[in-house]
Coordinates of C-alpha atoms in Angstrom, one line a residue:
Chain A
M1 CA -23.7 -16.7 -12.3
T2 CA -25.3 -14.6 -15.0
T3 CA -24.3 -11.3 -16.4
G4 CA -27.7 -9.9 -15.1
M5 CA -26.6 -10.9 -11.5
V6 CA -23.3 -9.1 -12.0
W7 CA -25.0 -5.9 -13.2
T8 CA -27.5 -6.0 -10.3
G9 CA -24.5 -6.3 -7.9
I10 CA -22.7 -3.4 -9.5
I11 CA -25.8 -1.2 -9.4
I12 CA -26.5 -2.0 -5.7
Y13 CA -22.9 -1.2 -4.9
I14 CA -23.0 2.1 -6.7
F15 CA -26.2 3.0 -4.9
I16 CA -25.0 2.1 -1.3
A17 CA -21.5 3.5 -1.7
S18 CA -22.8 6.8 -3.1
F19 CA -25.2 7.0 -0.2
V20 CA -22.4 6.5 2.3
A21 CA -20.3 9.1 0.5
F22 CA -23.0 11.7 0.8
L23 CA -23.6 10.8 4.5
S24 CA -19.9 11.6 5.1
K25 CA -20.4 15.1 4.0
T26 CA -20.5 17.5 7.0
G27 CA -20.5 21.2 6.2
K28 CA -18.4 22.5 3.3
Q29 CA -14.8 21.5 2.8
T30 CA -13.5 24.9 1.8
N31 CA -9.9 24.6 2.7
M32 CA -7.1 22.2 1.7
E33 CA -6.6 20.7 5.2
G34 CA -10.3 19.8 5.5
Y35 CA -10.6 18.4 2.0
F36 CA -7.3 16.4 1.8
L37 CA -6.6 15.6 5.5
A38 CA -10.1 15.6 7.1
G39 CA -8.8 18.5 9.3
R40 CA -6.3 16.1 10.9
K41 CA -9.1 14.7 13.0
L42 CA -9.7 11.2 11.6
G43 CA -10.7 8.5 14.1
G44 CA -8.7 5.3 14.6
F45 CA -11.3 2.9 13.4
V46 CA -12.0 4.7 10.1
S47 CA -8.3 5.3 9.7
A48 CA -7.5 1.6 10.0
L49 CA -10.2 0.5 7.6
S50 CA -9.4 3.2 5.1
Y51 CA -5.7 2.5 5.3
S52 CA -6.5 -1.1 4.6
A53 CA -8.8 -0.4 1.7
T54 CA -6.3 2.0 0.1
T55 CA -3.4 -0.4 0.5
Y56 CA -5.2 -3.5 -0.5
S57 CA -6.5 -3.2 -4.0
A58 CA -7.6 -5.4 -6.8
F59 CA -4.0 -6.6 -6.7
M60 CA -4.6 -8.7 -3.6
L61 CA -7.5 -10.9 -4.6
V62 CA -6.7 -11.0 -8.3
G63 CA -2.9 -10.5 -8.5
L64 CA -1.8 -12.2 -5.3
A65 CA -4.1 -15.2 -5.9
G66 CA -2.6 -15.4 -9.4
L67 CA 0.9 -15.1 -8.0
T68 CA 0.2 -18.0 -5.6
Y69 CA -1.2 -20.0 -8.5
A70 CA 1.9 -19.3 -10.6
G71 CA 4.6 -19.6 -7.9
G72 CA 3.1 -21.0 -4.7
V73 CA 3.7 -20.1 -1.1
G74 CA 6.4 -17.5 -1.9
A75 CA 3.5 -15.2 -2.7
L76 CA 2.5 -15.4 1.0
G77 CA 6.0 -14.7 2.1
F78 CA 6.2 -11.7 -0.2
E79 CA 3.0 -10.1 1.0
L80 CA 3.7 -10.9 4.7
I81 CA 7.2 -9.4 4.5
Y82 CA 5.5 -6.3 3.2
L83 CA 3.1 -6.4 6.1
M84 CA 5.9 -6.7 8.6
G85 CA 7.5 -3.7 6.9
V86 CA 4.5 -1.7 7.9
S87 CA 6.2 -1.7 11.3
L88 CA 8.0 1.3 9.8
V89 CA 4.8 3.3 10.7
A90 CA 5.6 2.6 14.3
F91 CA 8.8 4.6 13.9
F92 CA 7.9 7.1 11.2
G93 CA 4.2 7.6 12.0
P94 CA 4.6 9.7 15.1
R95 CA 7.3 11.7 13.3
F96 CA 5.2 12.5 10.2
W97 CA 2.3 13.3 12.5
L98 CA 4.2 15.7 14.8
A99 CA 5.9 17.4 11.9
G100 CA 2.5 17.7 10.0
K101 CA 0.9 19.4 13.0
K102 CA 3.7 21.7 13.8
Y103 CA 4.5 22.9 10.3
G104 CA 1.1 22.4 8.7
Y105 CA 2.3 20.0 6.0
L106 CA -0.4 18.7 3.7
T107 CA 1.7 16.3 1.6
P108 CA 5.0 14.3 2.1
S109 CA 6.6 16.3 -0.8
E110 CA 5.8 19.6 1.0
M111 CA 7.5 18.2 4.1
L112 CA 10.6 17.3 2.0
G113 CA 10.6 20.7 0.4
D114 CA 10.5 22.6 3.7
R115 CA 12.9 20.3 5.6
Y116 CA 15.5 20.5 2.8
N117 CA 14.8 24.2 2.3
S118 CA 14.1 23.9 -1.4
K119 CA 10.9 24.4 -3.4
L120 CA 12.4 22.4 -6.3
V121 CA 12.6 19.4 -4.0
A122 CA 8.9 19.6 -3.3
V123 CA 8.1 20.0 -7.0
I124 CA 10.3 17.1 -8.1
A125 CA 9.1 14.7 -5.4
A126 CA 5.5 15.5 -6.3
V127 CA 6.1 15.1 -10.1
S128 CA 7.9 11.8 -9.6
S129 CA 5.0 10.5 -7.5
C130 CA 2.6 11.4 -10.3
I131 CA 4.8 9.7 -12.9
F132 CA 4.8 6.4 -11.0
L133 CA 1.4 6.4 -9.4
I134 CA -0.6 6.9 -12.5
P135 CA 0.6 3.5 -13.9
Y136 CA -0.2 2.1 -10.4
S137 CA -3.8 3.3 -10.7
A138 CA -3.9 1.9 -14.2
V139 CA -3.0 -1.5 -12.8
Q140 CA -6.0 -1.3 -10.6
L141 CA -8.3 -0.4 -13.5
S142 CA -7.0 -3.2 -15.6
G143 CA -7.7 -5.5 -12.6
I144 CA -11.3 -4.6 -12.8
G145 CA -11.3 -5.1 -16.5
Y146 CA -9.9 -8.6 -16.2
L147 CA -12.3 -9.5 -13.4
L148 CA -15.5 -8.4 -15.0
S149 CA -14.8 -9.8 -18.4
G150 CA -13.5 -13.0 -16.9
M151 CA -16.5 -13.5 -14.8
T152 CA -19.1 -12.8 -17.5
N153 CA -17.2 -14.5 -20.4
G154 CA -16.6 -11.2 -22.0
E155 CA -20.2 -10.0 -21.8
I156 CA -19.1 -7.1 -19.8
S157 CA -16.1 -5.9 -21.7
Y158 CA -12.7 -5.1 -20.3
T159 CA -13.3 -1.4 -21.2
T160 CA -16.8 -1.2 -19.7
G161 CA -15.5 -2.4 -16.3
M162 CA -12.7 0.2 -16.4
V163 CA -15.1 3.0 -17.3
I164 CA -17.4 2.2 -14.4
A165 CA -14.4 2.2 -12.0
T166 CA -12.9 5.4 -13.3
V167 CA -16.2 7.3 -13.0
M168 CA -16.9 6.0 -9.5
A169 CA -13.4 6.9 -8.2
V170 CA -13.8 10.4 -9.5
V171 CA -17.3 10.7 -7.9
F172 CA -16.2 9.5 -4.5
T173 CA -13.3 11.9 -4.5
Y174 CA -15.5 14.8 -5.4
I175 CA -18.3 14.4 -2.9
A176 CA -16.4 15.3 0.2
G177 CA -12.7 14.8 -0.5
I178 CA -10.9 12.5 2.0
R179 CA -14.0 12.2 4.1
S180 CA -16.1 10.5 1.4
V181 CA -13.0 8.5 0.4
A182 CA -12.4 7.3 3.9
W183 CA -16.0 6.4 4.6
T184 CA -16.5 4.5 1.3
D185 CA -13.1 2.8 2.0
S186 CA -14.3 1.7 5.4
L187 CA -17.5 0.3 4.1
Q188 CA -15.7 -1.6 1.4
A189 CA -13.0 -3.0 3.7
L190 CA -15.4 -4.4 6.2
F191 CA -17.5 -5.9 3.5
M192 CA -14.5 -7.4 1.8
I193 CA -12.9 -9.0 4.8
V194 CA -16.1 -10.7 5.7
S195 CA -17.2 -11.9 2.3
S196 CA -13.7 -13.0 1.1
T197 CA -13.1 -15.0 4.3
L198 CA -16.5 -16.6 3.8
V199 CA -15.4 -17.7 0.3
V200 CA -12.4 -19.4 1.9
F201 CA -14.6 -21.4 4.2
F202 CA -16.7 -22.5 1.2
L203 CA -13.7 -23.4 -0.9
V204 CA -12.0 -25.4 1.8
Y205 CA -15.3 -27.1 2.7
R206 CA -16.1 -28.0 -0.8
L207 CA -12.6 -29.2 -1.6
G208 CA -12.9 -31.8 1.2
G209 CA -11.9 -29.9 4.4
I210 CA -8.6 -28.4 5.5
R211 CA -6.7 -31.7 5.7
E212 CA -7.7 -32.8 2.2
F213 CA -7.1 -29.3 0.9
F214 CA -3.4 -29.3 1.8
L215 CA -3.0 -33.0 1.2
D216 CA -4.2 -32.4 -2.4
I217 CA -1.5 -29.7 -2.9
E218 CA 1.1 -31.8 -1.2
T219 CA 0.5 -34.6 -3.7
K220 CA -0.5 -32.7 -6.8
A221 CA 2.0 -29.8 -6.6
P222 CA 4.3 -30.1 -3.6
E223 CA 6.7 -27.6 -5.2
L224 CA 4.1 -24.9 -4.5
L225 CA 4.5 -25.3 -0.7
T226 CA 8.2 -24.3 -0.8
V227 CA 10.5 -21.6 -2.1
P228 CA 12.1 -21.4 -4.6
G229 CA 9.7 -24.2 -5.3
N230 CA 9.0 -24.4 -9.1
G231 CA 11.6 -21.7 -9.6
Y232 CA 9.3 -18.8 -9.8
F233 CA 10.4 -17.3 -6.5
S234 CA 14.2 -17.5 -6.9
I235 CA 15.9 -15.6 -4.1
A236 CA 16.7 -12.7 -6.6
T237 CA 13.0 -12.4 -7.6
F238 CA 11.9 -12.6 -4.0
L239 CA 14.2 -9.8 -3.0
G240 CA 13.2 -7.8 -6.0
L241 CA 9.5 -8.1 -5.0
T242 CA 9.8 -7.7 -1.3
I243 CA 12.3 -4.9 -0.9
P244 CA 10.3 -2.3 -2.9
W245 CA 7.1 -3.3 -1.0
F246 CA 8.8 -3.3 2.3
F247 CA 9.1 0.5 2.1
F248 CA 5.7 0.9 0.6
S249 CA 4.3 2.6 3.7
L250 CA 6.9 5.4 3.4
S251 CA 7.4 5.6 -0.4
N252 CA 3.8 5.7 -1.5
P253 CA 2.3 9.2 -0.8
Q254 CA -1.3 7.9 -0.8
V255 CA -0.5 6.0 2.4
S256 CA 2.3 8.1 3.9
Q257 CA -0.1 11.1 3.7
R258 CA -2.4 9.1 6.0
L259 CA 0.2 9.6 8.7
Y260 CA -0.9 13.3 8.9
M261 CA -4.6 12.5 9.4
P262 CA -5.3 10.7 12.7
G263 CA -6.7 12.9 15.5
S264 CA -4.2 11.6 18.0
L265 CA -1.4 9.1 18.3
K266 CA -3.8 6.7 20.0
S267 CA -5.9 6.9 16.7
M268 CA -2.7 6.2 14.8
R269 CA -2.0 3.2 16.9
T270 CA -5.5 1.8 16.2
M271 CA -4.8 2.5 12.5
L272 CA -1.5 0.6 12.6
L273 CA -2.6 -2.4 14.6
G274 CA -6.0 -2.6 12.9
F275 CA -4.4 -2.6 9.6
M276 CA -1.8 -5.2 10.4
I277 CA -4.5 -7.6 11.7
F278 CA -6.6 -6.9 8.7
G279 CA -3.6 -7.4 6.4
L280 CA -2.7 -10.8 7.9
I281 CA -6.2 -12.2 7.5
Y282 CA -6.6 -10.7 4.0
T283 CA -3.3 -12.1 2.8
I284 CA -4.1 -15.6 4.0
V285 CA -7.4 -15.3 2.2
A286 CA -5.9 -14.3 -1.1
V287 CA -3.3 -17.1 -0.9
M288 CA -5.9 -19.7 0.0
W289 CA -7.8 -18.6 -3.1
G290 CA -4.8 -19.2 -5.2
F291 CA -4.2 -22.6 -3.7
S292 CA -7.9 -23.5 -4.3
A293 CA -7.5 -22.7 -8.0
V294 CA -4.4 -25.0 -8.0
N295 CA -6.5 -27.7 -6.6
K296 CA -9.5 -27.3 -8.8
F297 CA -8.2 -25.7 -12.0
P298 CA -4.6 -26.7 -12.5
E299 CA -4.4 -26.0 -16.2
L300 CA -5.1 -22.2 -16.4
A301 CA -3.1 -20.5 -19.1
N302 CA -3.1 -17.1 -17.4
P303 CA -2.6 -17.1 -13.6
D304 CA -4.5 -13.8 -13.3
M305 CA -7.6 -15.7 -14.3
A306 CA -7.4 -17.8 -11.1
T307 CA -9.8 -15.6 -9.1
P308 CA -12.4 -14.9 -11.8
V309 CA -12.5 -18.6 -12.7
L310 CA -12.8 -19.6 -9.1
L311 CA -15.6 -17.1 -8.3
S312 CA -17.7 -18.2 -11.2
S313 CA -17.2 -21.9 -10.5
E314 CA -19.7 -24.2 -8.7
L315 CA -17.4 -24.1 -5.6
V316 CA -18.7 -20.7 -4.6
P317 CA -22.4 -20.0 -4.3
P318 CA -23.4 -17.6 -7.1
V319 CA -24.7 -14.8 -4.9
L320 CA -21.5 -14.9 -2.8
G321 CA -19.5 -14.9 -6.0
V322 CA -21.2 -11.8 -7.2
I323 CA -20.8 -10.0 -3.8
V324 CA -17.1 -10.7 -3.7
M325 CA -16.6 -9.8 -7.3
V326 CA -18.3 -6.4 -6.7
G327 CA -16.2 -6.2 -3.5
I328 CA -13.0 -6.6 -5.6
M329 CA -14.2 -3.9 -7.9
A330 CA -14.8 -1.7 -4.9
A331 CA -11.3 -2.5 -3.6
A332 CA -9.7 -1.2 -6.8
I333 CA -11.9 1.9 -6.7
S334 CA -11.0 2.6 -3.1
T335 CA -7.3 2.5 -4.0
I336 CA -7.7 4.6 -7.1
D337 CA -9.8 7.3 -5.3
S338 CA -7.2 7.7 -2.6
I339 CA -4.4 8.0 -5.2
L340 CA -6.4 10.5 -7.2
L341 CA -6.9 12.6 -4.1
T342 CA -3.2 12.4 -3.1
L343 CA -2.0 13.2 -6.6
S344 CA -4.3 16.2 -6.8
S345 CA -3.1 17.5 -3.5
L346 CA 0.5 17.0 -4.6
F347 CA -0.2 18.9 -7.8
A348 CA -2.2 21.7 -6.2
R349 CA 0.1 22.2 -3.2
D350 CA 3.6 21.3 -4.4
V351 CA 3.5 22.1 -8.1
Y352 CA 0.9 24.8 -8.6
G353 CA 1.4 26.3 -5.2
N354 CA 5.2 26.6 -5.7
I355 CA 4.9 28.0 -9.2
R356 CA 2.3 30.6 -8.1
P357 CA 3.0 31.2 -4.4
E358 CA 0.6 34.2 -4.3
I359 CA -2.4 31.9 -4.9
S360 CA -4.8 31.5 -2.0
D361 CA -5.6 28.2 -0.2
R362 CA -9.0 28.3 -1.7
K363 CA -7.7 28.6 -5.3
Q364 CA -5.2 25.8 -4.6
L365 CA -8.2 23.6 -3.7
A366 CA -10.1 24.6 -6.8
M367 CA -7.0 23.6 -8.9
G368 CA -6.8 20.3 -7.0
K369 CA -10.4 19.5 -7.9
L370 CA -9.8 20.4 -11.5
V371 CA -6.9 17.9 -12.0
I372 CA -8.7 14.9 -10.4
P373 CA -10.6 13.9 -13.6
V374 CA -7.5 14.7 -15.7
I375 CA -5.4 12.2 -13.7
A376 CA -8.3 9.6 -13.8
V377 CA -8.4 9.8 -17.6
L378 CA -4.6 9.4 -17.9
A379 CA -4.8 6.2 -15.7
F380 CA -7.6 4.9 -17.9
L381 CA -5.6 5.4 -21.1
F382 CA -2.6 3.6 -19.5
A383 CA -4.8 0.7 -18.6
K384 CA -6.1 0.4 -22.1
L385 CA -2.6 -0.8 -23.1
E386 CA -3.6 -4.1 -21.5
L387 CA -0.2 -5.2 -20.1
N388 CA 0.1 -8.7 -18.6
L389 CA 0.6 -9.9 -15.1
I390 CA -0.8 -7.3 -12.8
A391 CA 1.6 -8.0 -10.0
V392 CA 4.7 -7.3 -12.0
L393 CA 3.5 -3.9 -13.3
S394 CA 2.3 -2.9 -9.9
V395 CA 5.7 -3.6 -8.4
A396 CA 7.3 -1.6 -11.2
S397 CA 5.5 1.5 -10.0
S398 CA 6.4 0.9 -6.3
A399 CA 10.0 0.4 -7.4
G400 CA 9.9 3.9 -8.9
L401 CA 8.6 5.5 -5.7
L402 CA 11.3 3.8 -3.7
V403 CA 13.9 6.4 -4.7
T404 CA 12.3 8.9 -2.3
V405 CA 13.0 6.7 0.7
P406 CA 16.6 7.8 1.5
A407 CA 15.4 11.5 1.5
I408 CA 12.4 10.6 3.8
I409 CA 14.7 8.8 6.2
G410 CA 17.2 11.7 6.0
T411 CA 14.4 14.1 6.9
F412 CA 14.1 12.8 10.4
F413 CA 17.5 11.2 11.0
W414 CA 20.3 12.9 9.2
K415 CA 21.1 16.6 9.6
R416 CA 23.7 16.5 6.8
G417 CA 21.2 15.7 4.1
T418 CA 20.9 18.4 1.4
A419 CA 18.5 19.5 -1.3
P420 CA 20.9 18.8 -4.2
A421 CA 21.3 15.3 -2.8
V422 CA 17.5 14.8 -2.7
L423 CA 17.2 15.9 -6.3
A424 CA 20.1 13.7 -7.5
S425 CA 18.7 10.7 -5.7
V426 CA 15.1 11.1 -6.8
I427 CA 15.8 12.1 -10.4
I428 CA 18.7 9.8 -11.2
G429 CA 17.3 6.9 -9.2
G430 CA 13.9 7.4 -10.9
L431 CA 15.4 7.5 -14.3
V432 CA 17.4 4.3 -13.7
V433 CA 14.3 2.5 -12.6
F434 CA 12.4 3.8 -15.6
F435 CA 15.1 2.8 -18.0
F436 CA 15.4 -0.8 -16.5
E437 CA 11.6 -1.2 -16.6
L438 CA 11.4 0.1 -20.2
T439 CA 14.2 -2.1 -21.5
Q440 CA 13.4 -5.0 -19.1
I441 CA 17.1 -5.5 -18.3
K442 CA 18.2 -6.8 -15.0
P443 CA 21.9 -6.2 -14.4
L444 CA 23.3 -9.0 -12.1
G445 CA 19.8 -10.5 -12.2
L446 CA 18.5 -7.9 -9.8
A447 CA 15.2 -6.1 -10.2
S448 CA 14.8 -2.4 -11.0
G449 CA 13.7 -1.5 -7.5
L450 CA 16.9 -2.9 -5.9
W451 CA 19.0 -0.8 -8.3
G452 CA 16.7 2.2 -7.7
I453 CA 17.1 2.1 -3.9
S454 CA 20.8 1.3 -3.9
I455 CA 21.7 4.1 -6.4
S456 CA 19.4 6.7 -4.7
T457 CA 20.9 5.8 -1.3
I458 CA 24.5 6.2 -2.5
L459 CA 23.7 9.4 -4.4
F460 CA 21.9 10.9 -1.4
I461 CA 24.8 10.2 1.0
V462 CA 27.6 11.2 -1.4
V463 CA 26.0 14.4 -2.8
S464 CA 25.1 15.5 0.7
L465 CA 28.7 15.2 1.8
F466 CA 29.8 17.5 -1.0
T467 CA 27.0 20.1 -0.7
K468 CA 25.8 22.5 2.0
A469 CA 23.0 21.3 4.4
P470 CA 20.2 23.6 5.6
E471 CA 21.8 23.5 9.0
E472 CA 19.4 25.8 10.9
K473 CA 16.3 24.1 9.6
A474 CA 17.7 20.6 10.1
E475 CA 18.7 21.5 13.7
E476 CA 15.3 23.0 14.5
F477 CA 13.3 20.3 12.8
I478 CA 15.1 17.2 14.1
G479 CA 15.5 18.8 17.5
Y480 CA 11.8 19.4 17.8
I481 CA 10.9 15.8 16.7
Q482 CA 13.5 14.3 19.1
N483 CA 12.1 16.2 22.1
E484 CA 8.6 15.2 21.3
I485 CA 9.5 11.5 20.8
K486 CA 11.4 11.7 24.2
Q487 CA 8.1 12.9 25.7
I488 CA 6.1 10.0 24.2
Y489 CA 8.5 7.4 25.6
K490 CA 9.3 9.3 28.8
N491 CA 8.5 6.3 31.0
R492 CA 10.7 3.9 29.1
Chain B
M1 CA 16.2 7.4 17.5
H2 CA 15.1 6.9 21.1
P3 CA 16.9 3.9 22.8
Y4 CA 13.4 2.3 23.4
E5 CA 12.7 2.5 19.7
R6 CA 16.1 1.1 18.9
K7 CA 15.4 -2.0 21.0
W8 CA 12.1 -2.7 19.2
A9 CA 13.6 -2.0 15.8
L10 CA 16.3 -4.6 16.5
G11 CA 13.6 -7.2 17.6
I12 CA 11.4 -6.6 14.5
F13 CA 14.4 -6.6 12.2
L14 CA 15.5 -10.0 13.5
F15 CA 12.1 -11.6 12.8
I16 CA 12.0 -10.1 9.4
L17 CA 15.4 -11.5 8.7
L18 CA 14.1 -14.9 9.8
A19 CA 11.3 -14.5 7.2
Y20 CA 14.0 -14.4 4.5
V21 CA 16.3 -17.0 5.9
L22 CA 14.2 -19.9 7.2
P23 CA 12.0 -20.6 4.1
Y24 CA 15.1 -20.5 1.8
T25 CA 17.2 -22.7 4.0
V26 CA 15.8 -25.2 6.5
L27 CA 12.3 -25.2 5.0
S28 CA 13.1 -25.4 1.3
D29 CA 12.3 -29.1 1.3
T30 CA 9.4 -29.1 3.6
A31 CA 6.5 -29.3 1.2
K32 CA 3.9 -29.3 3.9
W33 CA 1.4 -26.9 5.4
Y34 CA 3.5 -26.6 8.5
G35 CA 6.5 -25.5 6.4
S36 CA 7.0 -22.0 5.0
F37 CA 3.2 -21.4 5.0
L38 CA 2.9 -21.7 8.7
V39 CA 6.2 -20.1 9.6
W40 CA 5.6 -17.0 7.6
I41 CA 2.2 -16.6 9.3
L42 CA 3.7 -17.1 12.8
L43 CA 6.6 -14.7 12.2
T44 CA 4.1 -12.0 11.1
A45 CA 1.9 -12.6 14.2
V46 CA 5.0 -12.1 16.4
V47 CA 5.8 -8.9 14.6
I48 CA 2.3 -7.6 15.1
V49 CA 2.5 -8.5 18.9
F50 CA 5.8 -6.5 19.0
N51 CA 4.0 -3.5 17.5
V52 CA 1.2 -3.8 20.1
F53 CA 3.7 -3.6 23.0
F54 CA 6.0 -1.1 21.3
T55 CA 3.2 1.5 20.7
R56 CA 1.4 1.2 24.0
D57 CA 2.5 4.7 25.1
W58 CA 0.8 6.4 22.2
G59 CA -1.7 8.7 23.9
E60 CA -4.8 10.8 23.2
K61 CA -2.9 14.1 23.2
K62 CA -4.2 16.0 20.1

């Protein structure tokens, strides 16, 4: 595979994706709901693919393959437990959707602010999302940097890859807001699932067939087929990885905001089931890549190089290698553009909109568009720090977002929950995670996310019991949701 | 939570619990493809099927 081929692949991708983004543009998106939620009319199929593309980023095929290389089958368990956790959408999806339609919520933070009757709650929830999601975007950017430089032996530098990704993410967000994001996401997801699965077939075939493939691992590195195996996936590490990710569908606003978008619950069902099937296939693919690298290249110094080394090896036909590599780049971009869009809606609606409530919807939208490139540049600068092991950093940011989960559960299920309790749980929980990540300490051997969720849950409950709940709002909100849910399951 | 939801929540929870327990206990010495590798995939497939049945009433109402 030559650098020329890689450049050609990138240029073709930019051309096709930009074309699709422009196609998605229908009329002018002049209001917040249209620009950020596609007018709450997104179809099931696009929702499913876009949800997949947003969730699965460069992390999957670079980080998860690397994690399999380093620790074995535990990587599969980690990712599949996350996927099973997406069942939370079956419970919370209809509730977000119903509340969004009735009260006009644009962001999850706006919902928290309204439900707990406190603008400060909305502001703090939005700000904490920004603090943790910008590093998460940075992780995606560095994924692209590693990949392009790894595959071209440094001829395309780490920074060049990141610049391309940052610019493309901003462009896709700008063209038509969520519509261009969802369409380019769908294109990318379809493309990726087909090409990456094809790579697995090539790898297995060229490594002697499926029997040989596993036999090789069973003899060369049997510890990689069990947990704790070589010790990488001790039960404490496994819990520390899986629990933050289990709640990902609720804690990460770029995906929970998706719950406001489907045109009907039927579309949401297509989104949920389509995503789960996509996720199962994609996870198996990423893990098989990792195992292939174990078979063929057992001596890599950096596990994150498993994918680039594999794709540029003679096991994968060069054209397919380039296609998949560009696909991984597109995967990272499709995650970043969704995050940019969500963060800009959080900033425009929950921060700016609450500081200057007299501002019109149109002006909020203008502010949202203004901050998109600012957030992109911040993510870029964070990525320039070149931190190691993509998966670990990525989990650190999801650990930070986890502290909003008790408040989100309380929104729908606990009338006693109060605004001071939300603030205490999000701020103190967030600071604890931040401190543990910064100092890399693990009290009792448990990861920051586990401490974050435990402390924020306790704070949410205890502070709620000692402060006054917004009784009228809670009664009205939860009563409405309960009635509607009863209607949905009236035949059960 | 609706009683119907509670029933499915329990079912899904049990299978997720198995996804933690089985690989770290009975399968921790089974270094084969049909060990944790297969079991995790099967457990996930079951949870997906649960979701299919659980959400079958979600309708077209806008």
